[in-house]
XYZ file of C-alpha atoms in Angstrom:
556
model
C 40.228 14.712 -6.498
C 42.357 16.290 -9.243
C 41.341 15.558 -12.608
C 43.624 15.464 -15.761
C 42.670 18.103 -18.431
C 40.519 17.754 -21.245
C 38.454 14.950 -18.768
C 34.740 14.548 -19.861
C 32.354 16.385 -17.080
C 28.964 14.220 -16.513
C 26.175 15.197 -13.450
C 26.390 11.822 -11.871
C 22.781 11.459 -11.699
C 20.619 9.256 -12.943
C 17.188 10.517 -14.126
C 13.909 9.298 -16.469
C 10.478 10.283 -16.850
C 8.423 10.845 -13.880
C 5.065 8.832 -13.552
C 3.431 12.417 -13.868
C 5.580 14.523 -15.787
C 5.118 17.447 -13.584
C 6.342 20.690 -14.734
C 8.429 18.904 -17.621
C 10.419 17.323 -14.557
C 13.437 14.529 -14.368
C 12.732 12.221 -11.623
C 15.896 11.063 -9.787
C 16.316 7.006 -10.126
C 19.191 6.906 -8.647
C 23.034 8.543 -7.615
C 26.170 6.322 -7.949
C 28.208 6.018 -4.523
C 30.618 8.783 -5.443
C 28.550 11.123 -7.312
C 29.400 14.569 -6.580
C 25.899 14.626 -5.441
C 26.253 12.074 -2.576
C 25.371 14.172 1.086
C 24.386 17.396 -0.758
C 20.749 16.697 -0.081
C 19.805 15.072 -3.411
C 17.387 12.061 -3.161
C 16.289 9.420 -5.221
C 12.585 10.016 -6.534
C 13.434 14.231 -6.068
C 11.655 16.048 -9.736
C 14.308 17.993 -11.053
C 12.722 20.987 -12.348
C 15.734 22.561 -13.371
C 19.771 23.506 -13.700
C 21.698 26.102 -12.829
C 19.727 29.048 -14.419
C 18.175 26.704 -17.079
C 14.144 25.821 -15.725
C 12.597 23.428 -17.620
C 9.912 23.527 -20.144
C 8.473 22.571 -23.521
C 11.082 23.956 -25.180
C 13.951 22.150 -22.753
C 12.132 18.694 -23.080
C 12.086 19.082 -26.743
C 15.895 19.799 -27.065
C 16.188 17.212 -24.926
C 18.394 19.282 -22.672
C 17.314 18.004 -19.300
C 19.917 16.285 -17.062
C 19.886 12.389 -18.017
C 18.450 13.173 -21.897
C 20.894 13.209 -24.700
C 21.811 16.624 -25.134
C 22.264 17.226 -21.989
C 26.075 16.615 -22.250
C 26.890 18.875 -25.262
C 24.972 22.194 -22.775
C 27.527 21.111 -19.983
C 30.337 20.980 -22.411
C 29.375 24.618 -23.787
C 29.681 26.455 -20.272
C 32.779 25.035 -19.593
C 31.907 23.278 -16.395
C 34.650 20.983 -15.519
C 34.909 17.809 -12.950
C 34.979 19.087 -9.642
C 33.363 22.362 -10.087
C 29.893 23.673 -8.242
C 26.457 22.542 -9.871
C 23.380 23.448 -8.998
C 19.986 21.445 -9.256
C 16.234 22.449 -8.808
C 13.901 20.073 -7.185
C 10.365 19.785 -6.056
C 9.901 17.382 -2.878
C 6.212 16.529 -1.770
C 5.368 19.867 -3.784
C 7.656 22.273 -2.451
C 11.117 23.475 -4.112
C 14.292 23.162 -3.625
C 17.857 24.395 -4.498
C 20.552 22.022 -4.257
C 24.053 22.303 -4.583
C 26.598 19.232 -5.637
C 29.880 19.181 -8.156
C 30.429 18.236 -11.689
C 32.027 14.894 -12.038
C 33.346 12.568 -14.630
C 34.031 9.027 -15.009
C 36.447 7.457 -12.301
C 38.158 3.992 -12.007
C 39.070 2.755 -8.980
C 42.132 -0.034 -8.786
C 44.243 -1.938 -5.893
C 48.039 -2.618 -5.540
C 47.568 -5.537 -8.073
C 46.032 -3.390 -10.796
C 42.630 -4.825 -9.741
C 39.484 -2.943 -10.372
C 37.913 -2.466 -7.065
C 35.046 -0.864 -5.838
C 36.054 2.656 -4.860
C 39.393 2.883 -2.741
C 39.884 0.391 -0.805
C 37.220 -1.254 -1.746
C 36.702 -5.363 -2.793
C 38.067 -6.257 -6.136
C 35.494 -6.261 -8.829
C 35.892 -10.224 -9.527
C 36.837 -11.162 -6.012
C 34.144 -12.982 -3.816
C 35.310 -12.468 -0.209
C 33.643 -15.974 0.184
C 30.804 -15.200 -0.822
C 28.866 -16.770 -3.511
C 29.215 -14.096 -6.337
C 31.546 -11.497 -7.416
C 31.572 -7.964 -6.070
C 30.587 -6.509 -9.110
C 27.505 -8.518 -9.794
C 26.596 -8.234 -6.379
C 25.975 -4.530 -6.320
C 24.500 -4.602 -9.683
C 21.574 -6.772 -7.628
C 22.219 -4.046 -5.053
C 21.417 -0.797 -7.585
C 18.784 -2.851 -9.269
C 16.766 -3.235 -5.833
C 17.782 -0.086 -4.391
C 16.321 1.653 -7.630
C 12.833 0.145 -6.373
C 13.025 0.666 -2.964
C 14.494 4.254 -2.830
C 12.196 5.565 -5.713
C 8.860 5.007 -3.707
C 5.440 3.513 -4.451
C 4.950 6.658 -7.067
C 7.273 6.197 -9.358
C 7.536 1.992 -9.043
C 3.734 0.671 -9.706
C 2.391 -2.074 -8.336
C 5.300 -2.734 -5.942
C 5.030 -5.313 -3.128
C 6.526 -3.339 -0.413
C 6.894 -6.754 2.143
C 8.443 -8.710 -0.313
C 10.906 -5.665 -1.168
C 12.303 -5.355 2.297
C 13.103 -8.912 2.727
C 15.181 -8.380 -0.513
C 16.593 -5.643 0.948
C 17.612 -7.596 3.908
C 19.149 -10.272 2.094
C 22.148 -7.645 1.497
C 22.906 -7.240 4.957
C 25.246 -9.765 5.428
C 27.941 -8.335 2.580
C 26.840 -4.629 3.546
C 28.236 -5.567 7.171
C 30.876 -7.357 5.769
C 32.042 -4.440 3.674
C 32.490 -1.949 6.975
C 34.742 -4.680 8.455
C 36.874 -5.547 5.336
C 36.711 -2.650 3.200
C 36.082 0.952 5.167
C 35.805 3.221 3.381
C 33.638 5.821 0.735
C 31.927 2.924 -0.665
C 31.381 0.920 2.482
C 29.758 3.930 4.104
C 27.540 4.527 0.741
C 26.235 1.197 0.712
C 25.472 1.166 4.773
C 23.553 4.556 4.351
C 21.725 3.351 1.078
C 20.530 0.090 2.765
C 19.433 1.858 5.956
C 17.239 3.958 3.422
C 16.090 1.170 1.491
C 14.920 -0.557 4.777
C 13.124 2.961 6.256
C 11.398 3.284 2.981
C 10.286 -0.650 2.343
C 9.151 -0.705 5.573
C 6.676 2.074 5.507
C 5.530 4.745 8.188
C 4.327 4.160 11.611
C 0.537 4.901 11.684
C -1.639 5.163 14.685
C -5.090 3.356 13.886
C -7.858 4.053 17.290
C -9.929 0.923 17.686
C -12.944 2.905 16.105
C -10.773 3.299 12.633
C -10.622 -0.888 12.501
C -14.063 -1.204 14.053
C -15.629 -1.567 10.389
C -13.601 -5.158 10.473
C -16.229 -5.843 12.663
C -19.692 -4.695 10.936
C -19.842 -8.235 8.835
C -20.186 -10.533 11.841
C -22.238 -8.395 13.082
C -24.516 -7.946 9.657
C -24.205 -11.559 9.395
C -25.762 -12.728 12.912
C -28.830 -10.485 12.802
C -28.736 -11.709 8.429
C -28.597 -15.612 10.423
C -31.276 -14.878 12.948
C -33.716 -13.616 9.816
C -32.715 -16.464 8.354
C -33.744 -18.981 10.991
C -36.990 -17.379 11.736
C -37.612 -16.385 8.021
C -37.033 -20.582 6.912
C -38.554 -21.343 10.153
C -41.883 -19.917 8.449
C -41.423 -21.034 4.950
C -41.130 -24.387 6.322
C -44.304 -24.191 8.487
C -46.446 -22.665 5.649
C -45.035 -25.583 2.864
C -45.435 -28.458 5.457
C -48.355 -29.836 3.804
C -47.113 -30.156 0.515
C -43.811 -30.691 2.033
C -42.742 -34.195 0.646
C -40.802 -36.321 3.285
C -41.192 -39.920 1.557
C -39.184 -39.285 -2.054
C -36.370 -41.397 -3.056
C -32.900 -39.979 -2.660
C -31.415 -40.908 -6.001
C -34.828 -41.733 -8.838
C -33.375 -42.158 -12.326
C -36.199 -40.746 -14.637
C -34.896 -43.701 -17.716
C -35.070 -46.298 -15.638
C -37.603 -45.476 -12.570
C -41.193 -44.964 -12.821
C -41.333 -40.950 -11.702
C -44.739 -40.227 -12.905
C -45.894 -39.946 -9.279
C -43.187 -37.670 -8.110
C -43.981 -34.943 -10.532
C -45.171 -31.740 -9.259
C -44.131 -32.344 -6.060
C -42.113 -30.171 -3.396
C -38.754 -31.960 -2.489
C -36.174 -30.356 0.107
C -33.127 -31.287 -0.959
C -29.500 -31.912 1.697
C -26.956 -29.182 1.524
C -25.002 -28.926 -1.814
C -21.841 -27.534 -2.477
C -19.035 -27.096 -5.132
C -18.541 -30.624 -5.166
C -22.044 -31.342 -5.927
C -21.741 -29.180 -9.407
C -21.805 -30.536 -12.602
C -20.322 -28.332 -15.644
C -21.212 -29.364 -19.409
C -20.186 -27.343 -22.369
C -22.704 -24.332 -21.940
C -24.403 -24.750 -18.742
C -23.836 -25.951 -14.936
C -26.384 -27.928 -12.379
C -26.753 -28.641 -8.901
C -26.932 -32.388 -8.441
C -28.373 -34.320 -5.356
C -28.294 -37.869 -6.030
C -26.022 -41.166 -6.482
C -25.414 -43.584 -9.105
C -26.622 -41.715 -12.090
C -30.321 -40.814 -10.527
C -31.105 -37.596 -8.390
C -32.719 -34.014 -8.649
C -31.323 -32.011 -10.996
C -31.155 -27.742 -10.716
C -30.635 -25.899 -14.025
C -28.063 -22.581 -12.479
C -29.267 -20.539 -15.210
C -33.003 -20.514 -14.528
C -34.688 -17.642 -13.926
C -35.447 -18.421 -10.075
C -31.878 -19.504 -9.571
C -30.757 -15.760 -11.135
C -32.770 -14.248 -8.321
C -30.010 -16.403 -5.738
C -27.601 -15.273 -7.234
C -28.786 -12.069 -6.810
C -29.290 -12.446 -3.256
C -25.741 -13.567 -2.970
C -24.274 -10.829 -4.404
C -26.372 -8.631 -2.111
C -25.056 -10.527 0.910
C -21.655 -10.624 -0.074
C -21.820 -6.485 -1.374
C -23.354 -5.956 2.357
C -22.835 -7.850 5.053
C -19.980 -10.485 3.913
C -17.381 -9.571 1.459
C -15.027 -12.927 2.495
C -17.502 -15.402 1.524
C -16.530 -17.713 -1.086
C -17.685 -21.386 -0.497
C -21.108 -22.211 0.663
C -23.904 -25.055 0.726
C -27.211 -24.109 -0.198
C -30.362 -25.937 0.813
C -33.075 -25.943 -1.559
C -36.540 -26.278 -1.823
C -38.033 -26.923 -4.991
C -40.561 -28.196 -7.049
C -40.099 -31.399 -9.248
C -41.261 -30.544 -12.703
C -42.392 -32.608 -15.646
C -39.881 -32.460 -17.775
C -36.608 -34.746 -17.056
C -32.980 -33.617 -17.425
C -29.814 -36.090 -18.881
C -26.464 -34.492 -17.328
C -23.125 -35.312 -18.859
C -20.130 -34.151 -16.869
C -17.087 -35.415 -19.404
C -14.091 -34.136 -16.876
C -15.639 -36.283 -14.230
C -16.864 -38.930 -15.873
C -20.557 -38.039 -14.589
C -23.894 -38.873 -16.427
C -27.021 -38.135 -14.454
C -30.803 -38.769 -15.903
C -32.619 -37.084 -12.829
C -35.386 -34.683 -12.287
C -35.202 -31.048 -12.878
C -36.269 -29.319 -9.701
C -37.652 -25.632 -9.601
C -36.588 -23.519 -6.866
C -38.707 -22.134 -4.567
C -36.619 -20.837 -1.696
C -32.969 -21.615 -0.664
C -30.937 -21.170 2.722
C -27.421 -20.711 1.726
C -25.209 -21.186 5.288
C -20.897 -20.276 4.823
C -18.864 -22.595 4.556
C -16.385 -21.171 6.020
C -17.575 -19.195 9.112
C -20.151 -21.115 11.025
C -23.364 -19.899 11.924
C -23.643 -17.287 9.095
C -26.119 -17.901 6.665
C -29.315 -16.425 4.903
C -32.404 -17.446 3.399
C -33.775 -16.579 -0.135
C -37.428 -16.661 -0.933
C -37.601 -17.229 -4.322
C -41.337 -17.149 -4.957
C -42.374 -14.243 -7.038
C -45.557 -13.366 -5.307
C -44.187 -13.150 -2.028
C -40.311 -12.131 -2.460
C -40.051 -8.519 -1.138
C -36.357 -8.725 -0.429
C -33.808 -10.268 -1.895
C -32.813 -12.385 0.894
C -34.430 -12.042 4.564
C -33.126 -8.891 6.702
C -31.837 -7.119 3.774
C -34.065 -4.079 4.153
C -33.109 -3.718 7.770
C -29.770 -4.309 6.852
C -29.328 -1.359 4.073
C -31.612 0.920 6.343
C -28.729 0.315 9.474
C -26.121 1.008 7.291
C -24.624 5.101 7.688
C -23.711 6.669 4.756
C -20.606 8.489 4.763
C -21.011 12.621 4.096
C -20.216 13.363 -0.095
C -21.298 16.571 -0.947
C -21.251 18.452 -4.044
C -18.859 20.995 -2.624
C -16.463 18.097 -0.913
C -12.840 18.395 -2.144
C -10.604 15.633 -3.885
C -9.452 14.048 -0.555
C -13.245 14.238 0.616
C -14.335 12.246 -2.008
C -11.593 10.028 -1.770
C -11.677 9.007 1.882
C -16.080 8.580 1.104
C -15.650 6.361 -1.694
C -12.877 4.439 0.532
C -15.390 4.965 3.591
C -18.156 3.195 1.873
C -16.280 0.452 1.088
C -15.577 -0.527 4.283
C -19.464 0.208 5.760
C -20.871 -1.688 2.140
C -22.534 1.211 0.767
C -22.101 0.827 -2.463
C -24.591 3.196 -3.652
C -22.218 6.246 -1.907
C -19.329 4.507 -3.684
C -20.818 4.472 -7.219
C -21.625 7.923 -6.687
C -17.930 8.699 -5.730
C -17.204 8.343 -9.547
C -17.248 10.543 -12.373
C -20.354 10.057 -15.263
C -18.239 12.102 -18.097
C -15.015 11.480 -19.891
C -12.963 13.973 -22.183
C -12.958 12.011 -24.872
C -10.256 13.351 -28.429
C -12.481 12.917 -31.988
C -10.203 11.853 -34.699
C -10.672 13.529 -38.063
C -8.769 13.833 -41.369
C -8.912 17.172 -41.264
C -8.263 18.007 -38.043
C -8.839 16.147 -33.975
C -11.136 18.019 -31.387
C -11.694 17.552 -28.099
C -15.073 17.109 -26.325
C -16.983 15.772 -23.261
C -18.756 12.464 -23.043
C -21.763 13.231 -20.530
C -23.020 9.767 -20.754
C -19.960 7.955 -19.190
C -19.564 5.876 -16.711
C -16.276 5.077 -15.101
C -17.561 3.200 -12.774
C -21.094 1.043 -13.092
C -22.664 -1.703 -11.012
C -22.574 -4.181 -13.187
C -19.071 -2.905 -14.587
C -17.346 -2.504 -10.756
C -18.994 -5.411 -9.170
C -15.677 -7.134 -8.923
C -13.583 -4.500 -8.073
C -16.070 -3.595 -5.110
C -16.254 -7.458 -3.854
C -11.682 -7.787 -4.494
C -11.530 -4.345 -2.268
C -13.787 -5.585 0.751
C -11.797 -8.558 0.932
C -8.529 -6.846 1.249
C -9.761 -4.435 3.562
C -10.976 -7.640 5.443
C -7.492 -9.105 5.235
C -3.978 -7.018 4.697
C -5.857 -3.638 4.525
C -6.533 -1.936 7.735
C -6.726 1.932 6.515
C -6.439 3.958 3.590
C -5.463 8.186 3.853
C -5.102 10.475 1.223
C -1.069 11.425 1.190
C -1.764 14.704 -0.913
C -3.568 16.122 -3.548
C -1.260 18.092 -6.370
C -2.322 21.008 -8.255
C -5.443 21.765 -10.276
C -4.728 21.763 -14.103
C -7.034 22.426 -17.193
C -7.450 19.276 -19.310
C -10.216 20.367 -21.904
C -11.317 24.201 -23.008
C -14.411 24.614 -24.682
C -12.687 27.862 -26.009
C -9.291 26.541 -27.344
C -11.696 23.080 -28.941
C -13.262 23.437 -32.699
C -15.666 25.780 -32.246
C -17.791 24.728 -34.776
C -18.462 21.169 -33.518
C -21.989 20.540 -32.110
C -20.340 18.580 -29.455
C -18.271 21.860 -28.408
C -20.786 24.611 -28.612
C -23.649 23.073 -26.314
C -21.331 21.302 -23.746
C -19.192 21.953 -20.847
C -17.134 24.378 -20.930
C -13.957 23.556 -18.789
C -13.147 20.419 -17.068
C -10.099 20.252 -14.150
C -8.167 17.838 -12.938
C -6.147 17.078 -9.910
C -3.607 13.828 -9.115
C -3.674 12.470 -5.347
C -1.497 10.145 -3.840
C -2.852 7.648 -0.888
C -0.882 5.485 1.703
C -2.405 2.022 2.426
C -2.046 0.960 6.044
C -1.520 -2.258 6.682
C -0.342 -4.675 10.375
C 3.068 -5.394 10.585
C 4.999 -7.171 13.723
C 2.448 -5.546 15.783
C 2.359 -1.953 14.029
C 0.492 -0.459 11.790
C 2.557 0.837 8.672
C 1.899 2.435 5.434
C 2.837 -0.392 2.248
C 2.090 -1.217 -1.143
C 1.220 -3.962 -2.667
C -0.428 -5.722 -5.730
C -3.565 -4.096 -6.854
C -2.768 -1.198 -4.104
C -3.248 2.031 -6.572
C -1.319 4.890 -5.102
C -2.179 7.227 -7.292
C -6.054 8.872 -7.859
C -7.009 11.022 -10.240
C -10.329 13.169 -9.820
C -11.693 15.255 -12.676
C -15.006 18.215 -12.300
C -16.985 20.089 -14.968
C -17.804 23.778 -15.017
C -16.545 23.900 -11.443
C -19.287 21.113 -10.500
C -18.602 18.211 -8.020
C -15.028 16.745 -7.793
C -15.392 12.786 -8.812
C -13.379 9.897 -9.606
C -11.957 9.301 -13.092
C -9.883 5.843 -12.594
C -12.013 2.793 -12.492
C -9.970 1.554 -10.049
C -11.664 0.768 -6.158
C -8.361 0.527 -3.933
């Protein structure tokens, strides 16, 4: 193309701050159709690391003389580079560099025989529709907007639901095809080639998964019928050993204002199942209710005995069943002397029962039949906190973490154990320090936190039981993509050195950044996606050369 003198050069490439701003980079967000860029080998989510002899650093960021920053234009009008001539770019792909050659361009407008602005030559007017159901223009604004997403990758676009991206992708098929039968051309044949790149990359990579990399999908049923067949022989006994204080005879609704319940005190009831829909919620507390017409037994959740079920259910569901959500618990109990008046205001509920203390409870799913287990909630004979648990933990195999394993080692363990329920390996997959910056008038210091956790039980109980359920659902794999270079983030010798803090603790803590791909089942294929609460990227942190651990409190 010949350009008129004195027109305005601009690198037609569109840049911003990288997720990790490696090496001061530019990542590339995106190249208009007839950048001088286009086919020179340039891609969207590239880190430009450099221009022509110019590499960037501190100072370069701080000038602001990277490609896509503000100054950038006044350093291209200083060397004289005008529209058409060679530019070069440096890039780092997946790690490695690159030199890549394109042309200085400038602004262009495109028009038809009626003076029309149209996309590119021979392109569709700007304001036309083609009957379609909005303009050209707006259209590929839509078009950039999602191509921006999709062409960028899951490190640069968090959180990302890589599913729901290609079916917008597809949605611009129709006017994409439409545009190589009406409108051949430059522009056509850019927006073909950037929609057959936003599909490859929504879509994800092939993966091969063996039966024995899935086979963990399989570990809860199992779990759960040897948990069920402790159960049965575990109640089985209870009941034996309570059947002659068992009470059989008690009424199935007694109202403690208006029935005479002296003679029911201080006896052992077995109550039917109860579920959700046999909860009642006041203001500051929640019961289990058996009963009808204002009477029944009454169980306070927030005794102590019904702590040690919930206990147990946390166990079960940490262990053996990470999917289970609704259950019915039998309970045996013992009626005690003092009475209990339930209001439940949203439903309109008031209940003057008995208050029943548990004993032992057999809590069956809901929602998979035939898996249950059974608490003992007595303290002088509870030795586990629900029946088969000890075998349980004892058949579980704990995946190899070693103080010498490397960042993807401890990765793929803390991913490993989520999938076998071995949450003590995972726990210990997770760093106990933090480099924490002390704020003074007089000066900030760094220094390291040794009693951190990132990670506790209590603290990660959710994000344990939220990543066994998706890698019980969309989740069939996890791999570590890469693991970038080491870097210094705190040295003892360049801190205060007259800080306490500084002088007695560690000296140098490193840091690395990995990337994983989460595999999920597509159409009969296993493919690499992201999603919603899918965390790509990892970062692991070690002391004085110690063990490599987990900074992020994040699970998957």
């Amino acid at each position: 193309m010949d350009w008129p003198e004195g027109t305005e050069p601009q690198v037609e490439i569109e840049t911003d701050v990288p997720v990790d701003d490696e090496a001061c980079a530019r990542v590339v967000t995106w190249l208009p159709w007839d950048s001088g860029f286009r086919g020179a080998g340039l891609a969207v989510g590239d880190l430009i690391v450099g221009h022509q002899t110019v590499m960037y650093g501190p100072a370069e960021r701080a000038a602001e003389l990277r490609i896509g920053e503000a100054r950038f234009g006044e350093w291209l009008r200083s060397e004289g580079l005008r529209p058409g001539k060679p530019f070069t770019v440096h890039v780092l792909r997946n790690g490695a560099p690159l030199r890549i050659e394109g042309t200085v361009g400038a602004m262009r407008r495109y028009t038809n025989a009626n003076g029309q602005r149209t996309l590119g030559t021979n392109g569709p007017a700007c304001t036309g529709k083609d009957g379609f159901n909005s303009p050209w223009e707006s259209w590929y604004g839509e078009f950039v907007a999602t191509a921006r997403n999709a062409l960028a990758g899951w490190d640069q676009v968090v959180g990302i639901s890589s599913r729901r991206l290609l079916a917008d992708v597809d949605s611009f098929a129709a006017r994409v095809e439409f545009l190589q039968i009406q409108h051949p051309g430059a522009f056509s044949r850019a927006a073909l080639h950037d929609l057959s790149e936003m599909r490859r990359r929504a879509d994800g990579e092939v993966r091969e998964l063996r039966p024995s990399d899935v086979s963990y999908r399989e570990l809860g049923a199992i779990r759960a019928e040897a948990v069920t067949r402790s159960a049965d022989a575990a109640f089985a006994a209870f009941l034996d050993e309570m059947a002659p204080v068992l009470r059989t005879d008690l009424p199935a609704a007694p109202n403690s204002f208006d029935d005479d319940v002296s003679s029911l005190i201080g006896a052992m009831v077995r109550l039917p199942p109860l579920g959700r829909r046999q909860t009642l919620y006041e203001t500051q507390r929640s019961w289990c209710w058996s009963g009808s017409n204002g009477g029944g037994y009454l169980i306070d959740r927030a005794s102590a005995t019904m702590e040690l079920l919930h206990v147990a259910t946390r166990a079960y569901v940490e262990m053996v069943d990470p999917t289970l959500r609704e259950s019915s618990v039998t309970f045996i109990g013992v009626i005690q002397p003092e009475p209990a008046l339930v209001v439940d205001v949203d439903r309109q509920i008031t209940v003057a029962g008995l208050r029943v203390e548990t004993v032992a409870a057999l809590v069956s799913s809901d929602t998979v039949a035939d898996h249950r287990f059974f608490a003992d909630l007595r303290a002088d004979r509870r030795t586990e906190a629900f029946a088969g648990l000890t075998a349980t933990a004892a058949g579980i195999a704990r995946p190899p973490l070693a103080d010498t394993s490397t960042p993807a080692e401890v990765l793929l363990a803390a991913f490993d154990a989520l999938k076998r329920g071995d949450m003590a390996t995972w726990l210990s997959c997770y760093a106990t320090w933090n480099v924490t910056t002390y704020f003074e008038r007089d000066g900030s210091y760094q220094w390291v936190d040794l009693g951190w956790s990132t990670i506790s039980e209590r603290s990660g109980a959710s994000d344990w039981d939220r990543a066994r359920q998706r890698l019980h659902t969309d989740v069939f794999g996890v791999e570590v993509a890469r693991v970038g270079p080491v870097r210094v983030v705190y040295d003892a010798a360049q801190s205060n050195g007259d800080r306490e803090a500084v002088i007695i603790g560690p000296r140098i803590v490193e840091e690395v950044t990995a990337r994983v791909n989460h595999i999920g089942y597509f159409e009969g294929e296993y493919r690499t996606f992201s999603a919603s609460l899918l965390h790509r990227r990892w970062r692991l942190q070690r002391v004085d050369h110690g063990p490599w651990r987990i900074i992020d409190p994040q699970s998957l």
